[in-house]
Coordinates of C-alpha atoms in Angstrom, one line a residue:
Chain E
X1 CA -25.3 -13.2 -23.6
X2 CA -22.0 -14.9 -23.1
X3 CA -20.3 -12.6 -25.6
X4 CA -21.5 -9.5 -23.8
X5 CA -20.3 -11.1 -20.6
X6 CA -16.8 -11.7 -21.9
X7 CA -16.6 -8.2 -23.3
X8 CA -17.5 -6.8 -19.9
X9 CA -15.1 -9.1 -18.2
X10 CA -12.3 -8.0 -20.6
X11 CA -13.1 -4.4 -19.9
X12 CA -12.7 -5.1 -16.1
X13 CA -9.3 -6.6 -16.9
X14 CA -8.4 -3.6 -18.9
X15 CA -9.3 -1.3 -16.0
X16 CA -7.1 -3.4 -13.6
X17 CA -4.2 -3.0 -16.0
X18 CA -4.8 0.7 -16.3
X19 CA -4.9 1.0 -12.5
X20 CA -1.6 -0.8 -12.2
X21 CA -0.1 1.4 -14.9
X22 CA -1.1 4.5 -13.1
X23 CA 0.0 3.2 -9.7
X24 CA 3.3 2.2 -11.2
X25 CA 3.8 5.6 -12.7
X26 CA 2.8 7.2 -9.5
X27 CA 5.4 5.4 -7.3
X28 CA 8.1 6.2 -9.9
X29 CA 7.3 9.9 -10.0
X30 CA 6.7 10.1 -6.2
X31 CA 10.2 8.7 -5.7
X32 CA 11.7 11.3 -8.1
X33 CA 9.7 14.0 -6.3
X34 CA 11.0 13.0 -2.9
X35 CA 14.6 12.6 -3.9
X36 CA 14.7 15.8 -5.9
X37 CA 12.4 17.7 -3.6
X38 CA 10.3 18.6 -6.6
X39 CA 7.1 20.2 -5.4
X40 CA 5.4 20.4 -8.8
X41 CA 6.0 16.7 -9.4
X42 CA 4.8 15.8 -5.9
X43 CA 1.6 17.7 -6.5
X44 CA 0.9 16.1 -9.8
X45 CA 1.2 12.7 -8.1
X46 CA -1.1 13.7 -5.3
X47 CA -3.7 14.9 -7.8
X48 CA -3.4 12.0 -10.2
X49 CA -4.4 9.5 -7.5
X50 CA -8.0 10.6 -8.0
X51 CA -7.9 8.9 -11.4
X52 CA -7.0 5.6 -9.7
X53 CA -9.8 6.0 -7.2
X54 CA -12.3 6.8 -10.0
X55 CA -11.2 3.7 -11.9
X56 CA -11.8 1.6 -8.8
X57 CA -15.3 3.0 -8.2
X58 CA -16.1 2.5 -11.8
X59 CA -14.7 -1.1 -11.8
X60 CA -16.6 -1.9 -8.7
X61 CA -19.9 -0.7 -10.2
X62 CA -19.3 -2.6 -13.4
X63 CA -18.4 -5.8 -11.5
X64 CA -21.5 -5.7 -9.4
X65 CA -23.6 -5.0 -12.4
X66 CA -22.0 -7.9 -14.2
X67 CA -22.7 -10.2 -11.2
X68 CA -26.4 -9.1 -11.2
X69 CA -27.0 -9.3 -14.9
X70 CA -24.9 -12.4 -15.9
X71 CA -24.9 -14.3 -12.6
X72 CA -21.7 -16.1 -13.4
X73 CA -20.7 -19.3 -11.6
X74 CA -17.6 -21.3 -10.9
X75 CA -14.4 -19.8 -12.4
X76 CA -16.2 -16.8 -14.0
X77 CA -17.6 -15.9 -10.6
X78 CA -14.2 -16.2 -9.0
X79 CA -12.7 -14.0 -11.6
X80 CA -15.1 -11.2 -10.9
X81 CA -14.7 -11.5 -7.1
X82 CA -10.9 -11.6 -7.4
X83 CA -11.0 -8.6 -9.7
X84 CA -12.7 -6.6 -7.0
X85 CA -9.9 -7.6 -4.6
X86 CA -7.2 -6.7 -7.0
X87 CA -8.7 -3.3 -7.6
X88 CA -8.6 -2.7 -3.8
X89 CA -4.9 -3.6 -3.8
X90 CA -4.2 -1.3 -6.7
X91 CA -6.2 1.5 -5.2
X92 CA -4.2 1.2 -2.0
X93 CA -1.0 1.1 -3.9
X94 CA -2.0 4.4 -5.4
X95 CA -2.6 5.8 -1.9
X96 CA 0.9 4.7 -0.8
X97 CA 2.5 6.4 -3.8
X98 CA 0.5 9.5 -2.8
X99 CA 1.8 9.2 0.7
X100 CA 5.4 9.4 -0.6
X101 CA 4.5 12.5 -2.7
X102 CA 2.8 14.1 0.4
X103 CA 5.9 13.6 2.4
X104 CA 7.9 15.3 -0.4
X105 CA 5.5 18.2 -0.3
X106 CA 5.5 18.4 3.5
X107 CA 9.3 18.8 3.6
X108 CA 9.7 21.0 0.6
X109 CA 12.0 22.8 0.0
X110 CA 14.1 20.6 2.3
X111 CA 14.8 17.0 1.2
X112 CA 13.2 14.3 3.3
X113 CA 15.9 11.8 2.3
X114 CA 19.5 12.4 3.4
X115 CA 22.1 12.0 0.7
X116 CA 23.5 8.8 2.1
X117 CA 20.2 7.1 1.8
X118 CA 19.4 8.4 -1.6
X119 CA 20.6 5.3 -3.4
X120 CA 18.6 3.0 -1.1
X121 CA 15.4 4.9 -1.5
X122 CA 15.9 5.2 -5.3
X123 CA 16.4 1.4 -5.5
X124 CA 13.3 0.8 -3.4
X125 CA 11.3 3.1 -5.7
X126 CA 12.6 1.5 -8.8
X127 CA 11.9 -2.0 -7.5
X128 CA 8.4 -1.0 -6.4
X129 CA 7.7 0.4 -9.9
X130 CA 9.1 -2.7 -11.5
X131 CA 7.0 -5.0 -9.3
X132 CA 3.9 -3.1 -10.3
X133 CA 4.9 -3.3 -14.0
X134 CA 5.2 -7.1 -13.6
X135 CA 1.9 -7.3 -11.8
X136 CA 0.3 -5.6 -14.7
X137 CA 2.0 -8.1 -17.1
X138 CA 0.8 -11.0 -14.9
X139 CA -2.8 -9.7 -15.2
X140 CA -2.5 -9.6 -19.0
X141 CA -0.6 -12.8 -19.6
X142 CA -1.7 -14.9 -16.6
X143 CA 2.0 -16.0 -16.5
X144 CA 2.4 -18.0 -13.3
X145 CA 6.2 -18.1 -13.6
X146 CA 6.3 -14.4 -13.8
X147 CA 4.0 -14.1 -10.8
X148 CA 6.5 -16.2 -8.8
X149 CA 9.3 -13.8 -9.8
X150 CA 7.5 -11.0 -8.0
X151 CA 8.1 -12.8 -4.7
X152 CA 11.9 -12.7 -5.3
X153 CA 11.7 -9.0 -6.2
X154 CA 9.7 -8.5 -3.0
X155 CA 12.5 -10.2 -1.0
X156 CA 14.9 -7.6 -2.5
X157 CA 12.6 -4.8 -1.2
X158 CA 12.6 -6.4 2.2
X159 CA 16.4 -6.5 2.1
X160 CA 16.6 -2.8 1.3
X161 CA 14.1 -2.2 4.0
X162 CA 16.4 -3.9 6.5
X163 CA 19.3 -1.9 5.1
X164 CA 17.3 1.3 5.8
X165 CA 16.7 0.3 9.4
X166 CA 20.3 -0.6 9.9
X167 CA 21.2 2.9 8.8
X168 CA 18.7 4.3 11.2
X169 CA 19.8 2.5 14.3
X170 CA 23.5 3.0 13.5
X171 CA 25.2 5.1 16.1
X172 CA 26.6 7.3 13.4
X173 CA 23.1 8.4 12.3
X174 CA 23.4 12.2 12.3
X175 CA 20.2 13.3 10.6
X176 CA 18.1 13.8 13.7
X177 CA 14.8 12.4 14.7
X178 CA 12.5 14.0 12.2
X179 CA 14.4 12.5 9.3
X180 CA 14.5 9.2 11.1
X181 CA 10.7 9.3 11.4
X182 CA 10.3 10.3 7.7
X183 CA 12.7 7.5 6.6
X184 CA 10.8 5.0 8.8
X185 CA 7.5 5.9 7.2
X186 CA 9.0 5.9 3.7
X187 CA 10.4 2.4 4.1
X188 CA 7.0 1.3 5.3
X189 CA 5.2 2.8 2.3
X190 CA 7.5 1.1 -0.2
X191 CA 7.2 -2.2 1.6
X192 CA 3.4 -2.1 1.7
X193 CA 3.3 -0.9 -1.9
X194 CA 5.3 -3.9 -2.9
X195 CA 3.1 -6.2 -0.8
X196 CA 0.1 -5.1 -2.7
X197 CA 1.8 -5.6 -6.1
X198 CA 2.7 -9.2 -5.0
X199 CA -0.8 -9.8 -3.7
X200 CA -2.2 -8.9 -7.1
X201 CA 0.1 -11.4 -8.8
X202 CA -0.8 -14.0 -6.3
X203 CA -4.5 -13.6 -6.9
X204 CA -3.9 -14.2 -10.6
X205 CA -2.0 -17.4 -9.6
X206 CA -4.9 -18.5 -7.5
X207 CA -7.3 -17.9 -10.4
X208 CA -5.1 -19.8 -12.8
X209 CA -4.1 -22.7 -10.6
X210 CA -6.8 -22.8 -8.0
X211 CA -4.0 -22.8 -5.4
X212 CA -2.9 -20.0 -3.1
X213 CA 0.7 -19.1 -4.0
X214 CA 1.1 -19.4 -0.3
X215 CA -1.1 -18.3 2.6
X216 CA -0.7 -14.7 1.6
X217 CA 1.5 -14.0 4.6
X218 CA 3.4 -11.4 2.6
X219 CA 2.2 -8.6 4.8
X220 CA 3.0 -10.2 8.0
X221 CA 6.7 -9.6 7.9
X222 CA 9.2 -8.4 10.4
X223 CA 9.5 -4.7 10.2
X224 CA 12.0 -3.2 12.5
X225 CA 14.6 -5.9 12.8
X226 CA 16.2 -9.1 11.8
X227 CA 13.9 -10.9 14.3
X228 CA 11.2 -13.1 12.8
X229 CA 7.7 -12.4 11.6
Chain T
X1 CA -34.7 -21.1 -1.3
X2 CA -34.9 -17.6 0.1
X3 CA -34.9 -18.9 3.7
X4 CA -31.7 -20.8 3.1
X5 CA -30.3 -17.7 1.5
X6 CA -31.1 -15.5 4.5
X7 CA -29.7 -18.0 6.9
X8 CA -26.4 -18.1 4.9
X9 CA -26.4 -14.3 4.8
X10 CA -26.9 -14.1 8.6
X11 CA -24.1 -16.5 9.2
X12 CA -21.8 -14.3 7.1
X13 CA -22.9 -11.4 9.3
X14 CA -22.1 -13.4 12.4
X15 CA -18.6 -14.2 11.1
X16 CA -18.0 -10.5 10.5
X17 CA -19.0 -9.7 14.1
X18 CA -16.8 -12.5 15.3
X19 CA -13.8 -11.2 13.3
X20 CA -14.4 -7.8 14.7
X21 CA -14.6 -9.2 18.2
X22 CA -11.3 -11.0 17.8
X23 CA -9.6 -8.1 16.2
X24 CA -10.8 -5.8 19.0
X25 CA -9.6 -8.2 21.6
X26 CA -6.2 -8.5 19.8
X27 CA -5.5 -4.8 19.7
X28 CA -6.4 -4.5 23.4
X29 CA -4.1 -7.3 24.4
X30 CA -1.4 -6.2 22.1
X31 CA -1.4 -2.8 23.7
X32 CA -1.1 -4.3 27.1
X33 CA 1.7 -6.6 25.9
X34 CA 3.7 -3.7 24.5
X35 CA 3.2 -1.4 27.5
X36 CA 4.0 -4.2 30.0
X37 CA 6.6 -5.9 27.8
X38 CA 4.6 -9.1 28.4
X39 CA 6.1 -11.8 26.1
X40 CA 3.5 -14.4 26.7
X41 CA 0.7 -12.1 26.0
X42 CA 2.4 -10.9 22.9
X43 CA 2.8 -14.4 21.6
X44 CA -0.8 -15.3 22.3
X45 CA -1.9 -12.3 20.2
X46 CA 0.5 -13.3 17.4
X47 CA -0.9 -16.9 17.5
X48 CA -4.5 -15.9 17.7
X49 CA -4.4 -13.9 14.5
X50 CA -4.6 -17.2 12.6
X51 CA -8.2 -17.5 13.8
X52 CA -9.1 -14.2 12.2
X53 CA -7.4 -15.3 8.9
X54 CA -9.3 -18.6 9.0
X55 CA -12.6 -16.8 9.6
X56 CA -11.8 -14.7 6.6
X57 CA -11.0 -17.6 4.3
X58 CA -14.1 -19.4 5.4
X59 CA -16.3 -16.3 5.0
X60 CA -14.9 -15.7 1.5
X61 CA -15.7 -19.3 0.5
X62 CA -19.2 -19.1 1.8
X63 CA -19.8 -15.7 0.2
X64 CA -18.7 -17.1 -3.2
X65 CA -20.8 -20.2 -2.8
X66 CA -23.8 -18.1 -1.9
X67 CA -23.3 -15.9 -5.0
X68 CA -23.0 -19.0 -7.2
X69 CA -26.0 -20.8 -5.6
X70 CA -28.5 -18.1 -4.9
X71 CA -27.4 -15.5 -7.5
X72 CA -28.7 -12.5 -5.5
X73 CA -29.3 -9.2 -7.2
X74 CA -29.7 -5.6 -6.1
X75 CA -29.3 -5.0 -2.4
X76 CA -28.7 -8.6 -1.5
X77 CA -25.9 -8.8 -4.0
X78 CA -24.4 -5.6 -2.6
X79 CA -24.5 -7.0 0.9
X80 CA -22.5 -10.0 -0.1
X81 CA -19.9 -8.0 -2.0
X82 CA -19.6 -5.5 0.8
X83 CA -19.2 -8.3 3.4
X84 CA -16.2 -9.5 1.4
X85 CA -14.7 -6.1 1.7
X86 CA -15.5 -5.8 5.3
X87 CA -13.8 -9.1 6.0
X88 CA -10.7 -7.8 4.2
X89 CA -10.7 -4.8 6.5
X90 CA -11.1 -6.9 9.6
X91 CA -8.4 -9.3 8.5
X92 CA -6.0 -6.4 8.0
X93 CA -6.9 -5.0 11.4
X94 CA -6.0 -8.3 12.9
X95 CA -2.6 -8.1 11.1
X96 CA -2.0 -4.6 12.5
X97 CA -2.7 -5.8 16.1
X98 CA -0.3 -8.6 15.4
X99 CA 2.3 -6.1 14.3
X100 CA 2.0 -4.3 17.7
X101 CA 2.5 -7.7 19.4
X102 CA 5.5 -8.5 17.3
X103 CA 7.1 -5.3 18.2
X104 CA 6.6 -6.1 21.9
X105 CA 8.2 -9.5 21.3
X106 CA 11.1 -8.0 19.3
X107 CA 12.0 -5.6 22.1
X108 CA 11.4 -8.0 25.0
X109 CA 12.6 -7.8 27.8
X110 CA 13.0 -4.1 27.0
X111 CA 9.9 -1.9 26.7
X112 CA 9.4 -0.5 23.2
X113 CA 7.4 2.5 24.6
X114 CA 9.1 5.0 26.9
X115 CA 7.3 5.9 30.1
X116 CA 6.4 9.4 29.0
X117 CA 4.5 8.1 26.0
X118 CA 2.9 5.3 27.9
X119 CA -0.4 7.2 28.4
X120 CA -0.6 8.3 24.8
X121 CA -0.1 4.7 23.5
X122 CA -2.5 3.4 26.1
X123 CA -5.1 5.8 24.9
X124 CA -4.6 5.0 21.3
X125 CA -4.9 1.3 22.1
X126 CA -8.1 1.9 24.0
X127 CA -9.6 4.1 21.4
X128 CA -8.7 1.6 18.7
X129 CA -10.4 -1.2 20.6
X130 CA -13.5 0.9 21.3
X131 CA -13.7 1.8 17.6
X132 CA -13.7 -1.8 16.7
X133 CA -16.3 -2.6 19.3
X134 CA -18.5 0.1 17.8
X135 CA -17.8 -1.2 14.3
X136 CA -19.1 -4.6 15.4
X137 CA -22.2 -3.0 16.9
X138 CA -22.8 -1.1 13.7
X139 CA -22.6 -4.4 11.8
X140 CA -25.3 -5.9 14.1
X141 CA -27.6 -2.9 14.5
X142 CA -27.0 -1.1 11.1
X143 CA -27.1 2.1 13.2
X144 CA -26.1 4.9 10.9
X145 CA -25.8 7.5 13.8
X146 CA -23.4 5.2 15.6
X147 CA -21.4 4.7 12.4
X148 CA -21.0 8.4 12.2
X149 CA -19.7 8.5 15.7
X150 CA -16.7 6.4 14.6
X151 CA -15.4 9.2 12.6
X152 CA -15.2 11.4 15.6
X153 CA -13.4 8.7 17.5
X154 CA -11.1 8.5 14.6
X155 CA -10.4 12.2 14.8
X156 CA -9.3 11.6 18.4
X157 CA -6.9 8.9 17.2
X158 CA -5.5 11.3 14.7
X159 CA -5.0 13.9 17.4
X160 CA -3.1 11.4 19.5
X161 CA -1.1 10.5 16.5
X162 CA -0.1 14.1 16.1
X163 CA 0.8 14.3 19.8
X164 CA 3.0 11.3 19.3
X165 CA 4.9 13.0 16.5
X166 CA 5.2 16.2 18.4
X167 CA 6.9 14.2 21.2
X168 CA 9.2 12.6 18.6
X169 CA 10.4 15.8 17.0
X170 CA 10.7 17.7 20.3
X171 CA 14.3 18.7 20.9
X172 CA 14.0 17.1 24.3
X173 CA 13.5 13.6 22.9
X174 CA 16.1 11.6 24.7
X175 CA 15.1 8.0 23.8
X176 CA 17.3 7.6 20.8
X177 CA 16.6 6.6 17.2
X178 CA 15.5 3.0 17.7
X179 CA 12.7 4.0 20.0
X180 CA 11.8 6.8 17.7
X181 CA 11.5 4.3 14.9
X182 CA 9.4 1.9 17.0
X183 CA 7.1 4.7 18.1
X184 CA 6.7 5.9 14.6
X185 CA 5.6 2.5 13.4
X186 CA 3.3 2.0 16.4
X187 CA 1.5 5.2 15.7
X188 CA 1.1 4.1 12.1
X189 CA -0.3 0.7 13.2
X190 CA -2.9 2.2 15.4
X191 CA -3.9 4.8 12.9
X192 CA -4.3 2.2 10.1
X193 CA -6.2 -0.1 12.5
X194 CA -8.6 2.7 13.3
X195 CA -9.0 3.5 9.6
X196 CA -10.1 0.0 8.9
X197 CA -12.6 0.0 11.7
X198 CA -14.0 3.3 10.3
X199 CA -14.1 1.8 6.8
X200 CA -16.2 -1.2 8.1
X201 CA -18.7 1.2 9.6
X202 CA -18.8 3.3 6.5
X203 CA -19.5 0.3 4.3
X204 CA -22.5 -0.5 6.5
X205 CA -23.7 3.1 6.1
X206 CA -23.4 2.7 2.3
X207 CA -25.5 -0.5 2.4
X208 CA -28.2 1.2 4.5
X209 CA -28.4 4.6 2.8
X210 CA -26.9 3.9 -0.6
X211 CA -24.6 6.8 0.0
X212 CA -20.9 6.9 0.7
X213 CA -20.3 8.3 4.1
X214 CA -17.8 10.3 2.3
X215 CA -15.3 9.4 -0.4
X216 CA -13.6 7.1 2.0
X217 CA -10.6 9.4 2.2
X218 CA -9.9 8.3 5.8
X219 CA -6.7 6.6 4.9
X220 CA -5.2 9.6 3.0
X221 CA -4.4 11.6 6.0
X222 CA -1.3 13.6 7.0
X223 CA 1.0 11.4 8.9
X224 CA 4.1 13.3 10.0
X225 CA 3.0 16.8 10.6
X226 CA 0.3 19.4 10.9
X227 CA 0.5 20.1 7.2
X228 CA -2.5 18.9 5.2
X229 CA -3.4 15.6 3.6

């Protein structure tokens, strides 16, 4: 019995890694799509999100079946419950990548991102993708030090997010309101995406150490200004 | 044993209702705080969110203990797992109400919402609070018809959200970029809040009927324009 159990548990872990891989690829491609105004690429990202959703449904069904059949306790139980939560984070990350792609599609053939913010958005997209790659690695390796690194990367995203807002409220902003709205939402999507990647890593830390990396306040951050959370 | 089990299960249900009550009160008070630029009220909302977070942690611990001790199967198991997910939705709703309150605090003594959008934001806030009150009622009554009503209310929020964006991109917008950014984020907060309330109701439907109200696509909606999701 225990062997079947561990096989099932491994396969749930594999699904989580696959979800992270897809969500990471999605945010990378969505960023390219919005910067290049590439409609085809945007549509492929929008479509591909279905695969992440399917993986989540499937994972959920298997996790519940595993709870019912094997009735794990203690750490094993915690792993299954935590996997359910991680899959929700990853599913949501996929949605956020899809939101970026939808914005690219909505503005096509225009570009949603003005040239002087191109570098900032590119960097946010790359960081987000890297965060998710590291989150996948943390799931595989259970490396607590690597998990802690994600918080630093997340600080970088927050810094870029602030840069974005400074651009927006600068008197010299000349791109009009619609673009300001787009950029505001984009910044929010990347920030939330990063939060979910960090949350995944933190949940692994909790499984390994039994301690919350912190009180998971990552998503209660200041959004529009320097002023505090 | 089964009696203890049902008592524990009931107490988890009670916590969910209490979380919904607090999250509902929070969005109502946060809306008042941002419309009136009431710093004290904003700070009370920000502080009160801790209570929602505590309830979630506590609920999670009790749900896991219940799984370990009672090892429920079939429907009972599904109820516990679904309760965990609902608590995550409710915790996140509390965060979003807190975001509204933080924006009120950030802009104090200015008002974040210009007078001509006052009515729209008020209505979004009231609808959001009503959605959460209904979600709580759905948890208590398991009323599938009522749960379905939430989707209609959510459509109203989406309609208000579109109204908000039409104001923003109207050539006559005269409130500047910073206010446009604030209003964009506010709209997003209310929309996401409503999505979580709807998700809670849908999870109850799933428990009762065994069928997904739909594929839970509620949070993959168009955000910035009329163009499709």
